[in-house]
Short mmCIF file of C-alpha atoms and ligand atoms in Angstrom, two decimals:
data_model
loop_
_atom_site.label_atom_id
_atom_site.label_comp_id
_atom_site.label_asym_id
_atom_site.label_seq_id
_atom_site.Cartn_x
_atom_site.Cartn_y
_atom_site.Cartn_z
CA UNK A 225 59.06 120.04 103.84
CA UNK A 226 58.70 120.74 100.44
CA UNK A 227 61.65 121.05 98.31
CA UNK A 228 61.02 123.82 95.41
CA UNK A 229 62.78 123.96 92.24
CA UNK A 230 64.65 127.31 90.76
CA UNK A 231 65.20 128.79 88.03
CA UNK A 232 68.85 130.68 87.85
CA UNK A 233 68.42 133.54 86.76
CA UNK A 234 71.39 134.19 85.37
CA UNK A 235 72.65 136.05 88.43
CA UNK A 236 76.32 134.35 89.15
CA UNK A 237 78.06 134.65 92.29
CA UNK A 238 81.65 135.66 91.50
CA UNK A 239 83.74 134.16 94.53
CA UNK A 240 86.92 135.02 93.97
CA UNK A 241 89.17 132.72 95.36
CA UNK A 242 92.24 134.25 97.30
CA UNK A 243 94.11 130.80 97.34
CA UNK A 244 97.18 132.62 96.49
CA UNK A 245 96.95 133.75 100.28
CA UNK A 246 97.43 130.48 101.57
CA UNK A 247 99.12 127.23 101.96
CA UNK A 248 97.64 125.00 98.99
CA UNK A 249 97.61 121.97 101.27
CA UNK A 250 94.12 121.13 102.55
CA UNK A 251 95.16 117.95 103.28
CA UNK A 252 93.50 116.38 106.59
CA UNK A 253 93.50 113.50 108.08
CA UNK A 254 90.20 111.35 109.79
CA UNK A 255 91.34 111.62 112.92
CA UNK A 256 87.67 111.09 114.14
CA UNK A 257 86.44 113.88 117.02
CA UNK A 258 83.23 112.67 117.85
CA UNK A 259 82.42 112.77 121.44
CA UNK A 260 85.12 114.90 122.39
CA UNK A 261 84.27 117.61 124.67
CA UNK A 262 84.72 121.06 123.63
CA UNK A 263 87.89 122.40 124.69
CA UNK A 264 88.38 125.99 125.14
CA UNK A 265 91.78 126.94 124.55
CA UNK A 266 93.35 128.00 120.83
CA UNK A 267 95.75 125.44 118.78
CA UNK A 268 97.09 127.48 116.39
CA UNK A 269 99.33 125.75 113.95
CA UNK A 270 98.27 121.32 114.55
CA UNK A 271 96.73 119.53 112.37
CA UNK A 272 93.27 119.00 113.54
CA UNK A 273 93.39 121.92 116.02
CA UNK A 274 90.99 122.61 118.84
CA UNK A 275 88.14 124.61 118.14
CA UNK A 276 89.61 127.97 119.89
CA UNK A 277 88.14 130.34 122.09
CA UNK A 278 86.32 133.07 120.31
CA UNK A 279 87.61 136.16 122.49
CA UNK A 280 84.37 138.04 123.58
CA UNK A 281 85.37 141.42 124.09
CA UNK A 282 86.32 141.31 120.40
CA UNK A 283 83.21 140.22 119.72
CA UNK A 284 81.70 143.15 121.85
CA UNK A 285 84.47 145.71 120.08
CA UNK A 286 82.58 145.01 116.52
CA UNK A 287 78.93 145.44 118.38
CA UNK A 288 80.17 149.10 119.45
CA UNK A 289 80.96 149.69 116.03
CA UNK A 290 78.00 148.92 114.19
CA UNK A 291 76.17 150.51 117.27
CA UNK A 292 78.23 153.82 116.25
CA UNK A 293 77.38 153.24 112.63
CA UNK A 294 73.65 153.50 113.18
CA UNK A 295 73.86 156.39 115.56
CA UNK A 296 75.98 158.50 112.45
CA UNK A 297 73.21 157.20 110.16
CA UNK A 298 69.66 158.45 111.45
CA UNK A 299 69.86 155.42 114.62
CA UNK A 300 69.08 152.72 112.40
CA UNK A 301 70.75 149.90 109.91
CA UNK A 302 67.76 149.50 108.06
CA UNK A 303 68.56 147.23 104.48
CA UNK A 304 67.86 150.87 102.29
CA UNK A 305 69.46 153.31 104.66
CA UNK A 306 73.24 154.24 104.78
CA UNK A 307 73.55 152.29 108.28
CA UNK A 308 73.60 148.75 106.16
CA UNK A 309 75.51 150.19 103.70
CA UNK A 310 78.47 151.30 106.28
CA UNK A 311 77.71 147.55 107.96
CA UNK A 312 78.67 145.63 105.23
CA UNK A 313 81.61 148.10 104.38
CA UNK A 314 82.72 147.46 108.44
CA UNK A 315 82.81 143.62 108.26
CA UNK A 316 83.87 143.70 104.30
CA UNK A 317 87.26 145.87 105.38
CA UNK A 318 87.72 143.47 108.92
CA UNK A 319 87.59 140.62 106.55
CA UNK A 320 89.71 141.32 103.35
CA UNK A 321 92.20 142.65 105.92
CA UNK A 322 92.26 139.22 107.26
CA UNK A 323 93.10 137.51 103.98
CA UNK A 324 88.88 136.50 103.00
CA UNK A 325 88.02 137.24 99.30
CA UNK A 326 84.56 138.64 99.22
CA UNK A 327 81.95 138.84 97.01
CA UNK A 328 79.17 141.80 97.29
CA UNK A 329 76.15 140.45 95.49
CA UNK A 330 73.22 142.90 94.83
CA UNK A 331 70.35 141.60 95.29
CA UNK A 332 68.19 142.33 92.14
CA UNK A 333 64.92 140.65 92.64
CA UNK A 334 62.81 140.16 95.56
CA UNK A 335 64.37 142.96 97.70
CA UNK A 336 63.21 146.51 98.99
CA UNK A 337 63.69 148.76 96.32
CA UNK A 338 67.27 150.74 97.65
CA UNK A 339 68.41 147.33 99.71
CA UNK A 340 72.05 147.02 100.01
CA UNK A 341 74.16 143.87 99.15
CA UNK A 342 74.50 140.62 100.57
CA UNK A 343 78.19 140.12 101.49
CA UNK A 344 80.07 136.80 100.85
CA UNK A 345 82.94 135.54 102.17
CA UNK A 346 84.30 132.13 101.13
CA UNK A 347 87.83 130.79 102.96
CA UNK A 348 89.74 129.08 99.96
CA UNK A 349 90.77 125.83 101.49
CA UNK A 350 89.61 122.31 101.85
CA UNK A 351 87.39 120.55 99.75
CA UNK A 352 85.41 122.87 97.53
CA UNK A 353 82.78 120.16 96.98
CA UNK A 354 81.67 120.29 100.70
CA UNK A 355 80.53 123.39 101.95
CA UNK A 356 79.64 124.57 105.47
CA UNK A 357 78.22 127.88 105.39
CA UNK A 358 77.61 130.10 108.27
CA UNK A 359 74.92 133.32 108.15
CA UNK A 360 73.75 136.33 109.64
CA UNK A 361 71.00 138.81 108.69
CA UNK A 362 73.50 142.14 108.99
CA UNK A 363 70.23 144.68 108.68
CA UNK A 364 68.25 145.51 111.44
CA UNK A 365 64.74 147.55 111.66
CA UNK A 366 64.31 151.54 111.30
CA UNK A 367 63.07 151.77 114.70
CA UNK A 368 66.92 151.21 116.35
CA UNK A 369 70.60 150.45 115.78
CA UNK A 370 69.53 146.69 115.50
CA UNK A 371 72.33 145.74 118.05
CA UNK A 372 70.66 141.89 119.46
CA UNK A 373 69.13 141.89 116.24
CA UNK A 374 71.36 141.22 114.36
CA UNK A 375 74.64 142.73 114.78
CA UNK A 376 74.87 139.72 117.70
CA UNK A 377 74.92 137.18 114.93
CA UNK A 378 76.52 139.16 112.20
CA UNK A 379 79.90 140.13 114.94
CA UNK A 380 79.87 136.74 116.70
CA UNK A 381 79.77 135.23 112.86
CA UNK A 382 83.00 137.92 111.95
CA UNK A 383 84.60 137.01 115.15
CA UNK A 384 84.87 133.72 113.92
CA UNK A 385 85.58 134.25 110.39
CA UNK A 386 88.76 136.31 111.52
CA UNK A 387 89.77 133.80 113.99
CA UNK A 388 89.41 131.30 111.49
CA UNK A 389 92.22 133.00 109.29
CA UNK A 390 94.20 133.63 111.89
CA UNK A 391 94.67 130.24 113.18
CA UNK A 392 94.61 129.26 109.57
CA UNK A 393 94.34 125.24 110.17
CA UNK A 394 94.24 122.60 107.98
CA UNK A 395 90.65 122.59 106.06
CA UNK A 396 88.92 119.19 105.10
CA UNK A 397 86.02 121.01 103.97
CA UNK A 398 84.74 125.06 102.55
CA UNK A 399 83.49 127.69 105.19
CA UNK A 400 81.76 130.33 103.50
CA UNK A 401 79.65 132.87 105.62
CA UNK A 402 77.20 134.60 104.13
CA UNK A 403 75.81 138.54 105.99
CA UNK A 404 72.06 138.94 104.35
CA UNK A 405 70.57 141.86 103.40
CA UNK A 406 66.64 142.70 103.94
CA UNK A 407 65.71 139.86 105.86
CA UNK A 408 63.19 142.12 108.11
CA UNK A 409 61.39 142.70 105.37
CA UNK A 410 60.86 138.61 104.48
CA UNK A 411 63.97 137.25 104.62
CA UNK A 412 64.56 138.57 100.88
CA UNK A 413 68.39 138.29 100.69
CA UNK A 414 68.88 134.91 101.93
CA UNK A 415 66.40 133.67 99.74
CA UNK A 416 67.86 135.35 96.60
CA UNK A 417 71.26 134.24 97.03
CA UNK A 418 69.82 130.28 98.00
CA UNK A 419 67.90 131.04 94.22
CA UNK A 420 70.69 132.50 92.27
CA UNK A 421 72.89 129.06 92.75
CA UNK A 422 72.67 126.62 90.12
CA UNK A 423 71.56 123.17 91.41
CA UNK A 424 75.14 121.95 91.42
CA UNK A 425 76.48 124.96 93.19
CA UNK A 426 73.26 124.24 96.07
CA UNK A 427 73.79 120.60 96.56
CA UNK A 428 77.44 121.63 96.96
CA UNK A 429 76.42 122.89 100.66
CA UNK A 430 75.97 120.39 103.11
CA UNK A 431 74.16 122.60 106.11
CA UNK A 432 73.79 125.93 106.60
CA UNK A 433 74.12 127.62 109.80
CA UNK A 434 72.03 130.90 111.24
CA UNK A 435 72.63 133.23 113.93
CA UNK A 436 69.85 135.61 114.68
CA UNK A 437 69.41 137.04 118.05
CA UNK A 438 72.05 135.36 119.84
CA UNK A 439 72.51 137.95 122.84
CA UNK A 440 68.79 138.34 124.42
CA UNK A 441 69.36 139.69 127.89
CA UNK A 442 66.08 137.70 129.23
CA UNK A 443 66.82 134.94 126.84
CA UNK A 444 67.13 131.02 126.77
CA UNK A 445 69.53 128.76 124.86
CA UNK A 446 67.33 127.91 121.48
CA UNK A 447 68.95 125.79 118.64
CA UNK A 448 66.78 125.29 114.89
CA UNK A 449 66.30 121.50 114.58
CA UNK A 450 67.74 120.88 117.73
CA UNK A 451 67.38 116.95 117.00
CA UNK A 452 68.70 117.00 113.21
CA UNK A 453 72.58 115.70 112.37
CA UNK A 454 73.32 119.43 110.96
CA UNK A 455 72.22 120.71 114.79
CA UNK A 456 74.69 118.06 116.33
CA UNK A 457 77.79 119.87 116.86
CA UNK A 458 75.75 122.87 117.97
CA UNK A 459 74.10 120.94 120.15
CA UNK A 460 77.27 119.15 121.61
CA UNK A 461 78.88 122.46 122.73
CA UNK A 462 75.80 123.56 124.88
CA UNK A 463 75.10 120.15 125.96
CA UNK A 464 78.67 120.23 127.14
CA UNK A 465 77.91 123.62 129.42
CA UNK A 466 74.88 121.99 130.77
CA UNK A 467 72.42 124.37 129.17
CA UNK A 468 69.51 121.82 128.05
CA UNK A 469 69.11 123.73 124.88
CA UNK A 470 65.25 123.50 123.46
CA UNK A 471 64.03 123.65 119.97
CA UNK A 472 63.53 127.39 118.59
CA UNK A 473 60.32 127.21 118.37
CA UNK A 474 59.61 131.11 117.96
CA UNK A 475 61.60 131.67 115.11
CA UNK A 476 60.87 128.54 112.85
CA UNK A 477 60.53 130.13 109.46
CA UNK A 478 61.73 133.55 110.69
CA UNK A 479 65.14 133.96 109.67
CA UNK A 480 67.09 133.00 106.78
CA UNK A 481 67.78 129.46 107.59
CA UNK A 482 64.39 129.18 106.29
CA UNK A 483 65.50 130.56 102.68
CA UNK A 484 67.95 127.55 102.82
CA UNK A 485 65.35 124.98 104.20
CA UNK A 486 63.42 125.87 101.35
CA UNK A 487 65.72 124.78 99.10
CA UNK A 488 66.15 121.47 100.89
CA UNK A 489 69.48 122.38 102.56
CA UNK A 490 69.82 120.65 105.84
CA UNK A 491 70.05 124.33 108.89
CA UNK A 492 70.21 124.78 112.53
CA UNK A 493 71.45 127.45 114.00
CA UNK A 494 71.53 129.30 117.45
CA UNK A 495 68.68 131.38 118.80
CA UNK A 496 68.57 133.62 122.35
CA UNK A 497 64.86 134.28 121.61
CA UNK A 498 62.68 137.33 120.18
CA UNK A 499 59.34 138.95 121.48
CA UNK A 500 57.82 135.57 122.85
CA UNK A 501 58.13 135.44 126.50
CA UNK A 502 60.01 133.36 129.05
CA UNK A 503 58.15 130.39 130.45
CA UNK A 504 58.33 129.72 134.26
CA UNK A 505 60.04 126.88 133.57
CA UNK A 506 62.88 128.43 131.53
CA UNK A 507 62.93 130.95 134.04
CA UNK A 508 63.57 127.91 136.72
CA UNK A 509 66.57 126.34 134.36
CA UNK A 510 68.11 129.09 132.81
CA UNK A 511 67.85 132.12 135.28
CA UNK A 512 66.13 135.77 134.04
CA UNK A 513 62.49 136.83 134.31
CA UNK A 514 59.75 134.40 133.94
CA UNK A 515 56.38 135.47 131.57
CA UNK A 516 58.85 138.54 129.79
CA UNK A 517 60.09 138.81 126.66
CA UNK A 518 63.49 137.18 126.01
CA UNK A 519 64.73 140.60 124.61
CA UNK A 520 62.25 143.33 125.93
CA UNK A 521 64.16 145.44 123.33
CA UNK A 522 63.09 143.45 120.61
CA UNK A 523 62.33 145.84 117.19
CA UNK A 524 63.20 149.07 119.82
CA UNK A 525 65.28 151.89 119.75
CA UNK A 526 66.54 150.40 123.38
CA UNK A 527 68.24 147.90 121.39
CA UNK A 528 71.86 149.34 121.77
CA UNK A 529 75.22 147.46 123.00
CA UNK A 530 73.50 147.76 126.43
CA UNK A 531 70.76 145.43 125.49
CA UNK A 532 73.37 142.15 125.20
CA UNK A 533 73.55 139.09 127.28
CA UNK A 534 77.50 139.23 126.92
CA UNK A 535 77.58 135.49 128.41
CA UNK A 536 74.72 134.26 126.18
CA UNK A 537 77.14 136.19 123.06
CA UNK A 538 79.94 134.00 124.54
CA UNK A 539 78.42 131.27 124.66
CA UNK A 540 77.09 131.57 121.16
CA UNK A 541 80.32 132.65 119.63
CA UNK A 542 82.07 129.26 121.02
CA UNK A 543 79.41 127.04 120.12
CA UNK A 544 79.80 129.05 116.39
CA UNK A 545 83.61 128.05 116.13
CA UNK A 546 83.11 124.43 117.99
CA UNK A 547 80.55 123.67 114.93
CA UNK A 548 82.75 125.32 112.33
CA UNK A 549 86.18 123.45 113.37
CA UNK A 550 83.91 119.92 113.96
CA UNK A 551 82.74 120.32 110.01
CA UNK A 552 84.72 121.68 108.25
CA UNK A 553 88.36 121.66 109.76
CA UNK A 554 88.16 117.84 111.37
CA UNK A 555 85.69 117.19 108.82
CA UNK A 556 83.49 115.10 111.39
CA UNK A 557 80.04 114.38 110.86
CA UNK A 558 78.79 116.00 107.80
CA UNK A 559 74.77 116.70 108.17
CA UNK A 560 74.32 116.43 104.93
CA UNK A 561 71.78 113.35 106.20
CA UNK A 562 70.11 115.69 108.51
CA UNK A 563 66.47 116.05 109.23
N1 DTR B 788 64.28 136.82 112.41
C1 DTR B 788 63.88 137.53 113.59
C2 DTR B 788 62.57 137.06 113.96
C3 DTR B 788 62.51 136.11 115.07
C4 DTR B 788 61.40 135.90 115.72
N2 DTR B 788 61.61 135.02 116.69
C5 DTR B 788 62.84 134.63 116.71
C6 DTR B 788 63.49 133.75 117.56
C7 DTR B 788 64.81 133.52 117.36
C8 DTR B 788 65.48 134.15 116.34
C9 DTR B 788 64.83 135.04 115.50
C10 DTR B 788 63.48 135.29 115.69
C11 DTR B 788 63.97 138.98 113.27
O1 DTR B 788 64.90 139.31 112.59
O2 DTR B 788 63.18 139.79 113.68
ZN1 ZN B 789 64.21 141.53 113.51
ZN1 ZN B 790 66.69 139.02 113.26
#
């Protein structure tokens, strides 16, 4: 991999830190987690708490939404069009509501001419020298309302961002999730936030996290780097429902994990699969339709709420808050080593 070098360009991210919100005790013990199977049920309130449950239909509830935003706007949530523009405004409201102070951050090189904002959202506790961040590409394509790709990622990511303040646990280390603008058209808002942090502020996060596609009706259980110390946790949770993840292959360099790879940031993520089709042998493990696409919908105007795995979403959306509570609330493992 090479690792490039930037130039700041004088762009600052202004996270405003709503610590007056919380508890100012990010205390946490090292009670270490490792090896312990996933355990679905919420513990609001311990120290240490289970990773909880990430409640589907909720999940599901923000897909209609941003499936209604792209039918008022023209049927699409392209990065220029008034469809993004009303997505980030959706998820921006769900998550100041919920206590998150966020940060819009035009993106003022590199981008479509017109592009709307990324949106940042950092939760002020734990240790803010050891970041986890967690992303989703929140545009989608003109030809559809974008609904697999990505408003799976980008509402299974807000899912877990709200349940994350509602639970409000002890934090050993920063969550902050990131929603990317333009990344159809090259991945351009990933990559200018990863260049508009100073070195500091980028060796400050440890791994970043993508979720693109994570809802393909015909698709199979993908995770980036599925062999690295930052995939580990994401691993662990789909290990432990027998799902004999495999490498995502298809999208290496596809999605904004790459923007952060580029910068020498240790990413996985979690991947249902694009245009490539099934093999015979996925077919055989993980059920659907060999030699199709994993999402026949893929850049479509079919792509609507009724082109989601809602099991596949489920399973994502766990595996999402299983990672996020192993790093960054336990503060186990740290991936920062990862390959
Ligand atoms: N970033 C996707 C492109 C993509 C292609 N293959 C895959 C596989 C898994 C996830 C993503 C992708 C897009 O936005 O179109
Ligand atoms: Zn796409
Ligand atoms: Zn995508």
């Amino acid at each position: 991999m090479v690792i490039r070098r930037f130039t700041v360009t004088g762009v600052s991210l202004a996270v405003t830190l709503g610590a007056a919100l919380l508890g100012a005790d990010p205390t946490v013990a090292a009670t270490p987690q490792a090896g312990t199977a996933p355990r679905p049920s919420a513990a609001s309130g311990a120290a240490h708490a289970a990773a909880p449950d990430i409640d589907v239909a909720k999940v599901q509830a923000h897909l209609t939404e941003l499936h209604a935003i792209a039918q008022r706007n023209g049927g699409n949530r392209r990065s220029t069009g008034q469809g993004y523009r009303d997505s980030v405004a959706y998820v921006k409201n769900k998550l100041k509501a919920a206590g998150y102070a966020i940060s819009e951050q035009p993106c003022t090189s590199g981008c479509s001419s017109g592009a709307g904002p990324n949106l940042i959202a950092e939760w002020p506790q734990g240790d803010a020298g050891t970041v986890y961040m967690f992303g989703s590409h929140l545009d989608g394509v003109g030809a559809g309302p974008g609904i697999n790709d990505n408003g799976s990622g980008s509402a299974a990511l807000l899912e877990t961002a709200l349940t994350l303040a509602r639970e409000n646990p002890a934090m050993a280390a920063r969550v902050r999730f990131g929603w990317w603008t333009d990344e159809e058209q090259g991945l351009n808002g990933s990559d200018f936030y990863v260049r508009s942090l100073s070195r500091t502020e980028r060796a400050r996060i440890k791994a970043y996290y993508n979720f693109d596609m994570v809802a393909s009706t015909n698709g199979g259980y993908f995770i980036n780097h599925v062999d690295s110390a930052a995939a580990a946790p994401m691993k662990e949770y789909w290990d432990s429902l027998k799902l004999q993840p495999e490498e995502n292959t298809e999208g290496a360099g596809r999605s904004d994990d790459y923007s952060f790879e580029q910068a020498g940031i240790p990413t996985s993520g979690y991947a249902m699969g694009a245009g490539a089709r099934k093999t015979s042998a996925q077919a055989a493990k993980w059920g659907g339709t060999a030699y199709r696409s994993y999402d026949p919908c893929y850049h479509q105007s079919c792509d609507t709420t009724a082109n989601i795995n809602a099991t596949g979403l489920n399973r994502s959306a766990d595996g999402i808050a299983y990672t996020l509570w192993k790093r960054a609330v336990s503060g186990t493992g740290g991936g920062a080593s990862a390959g």
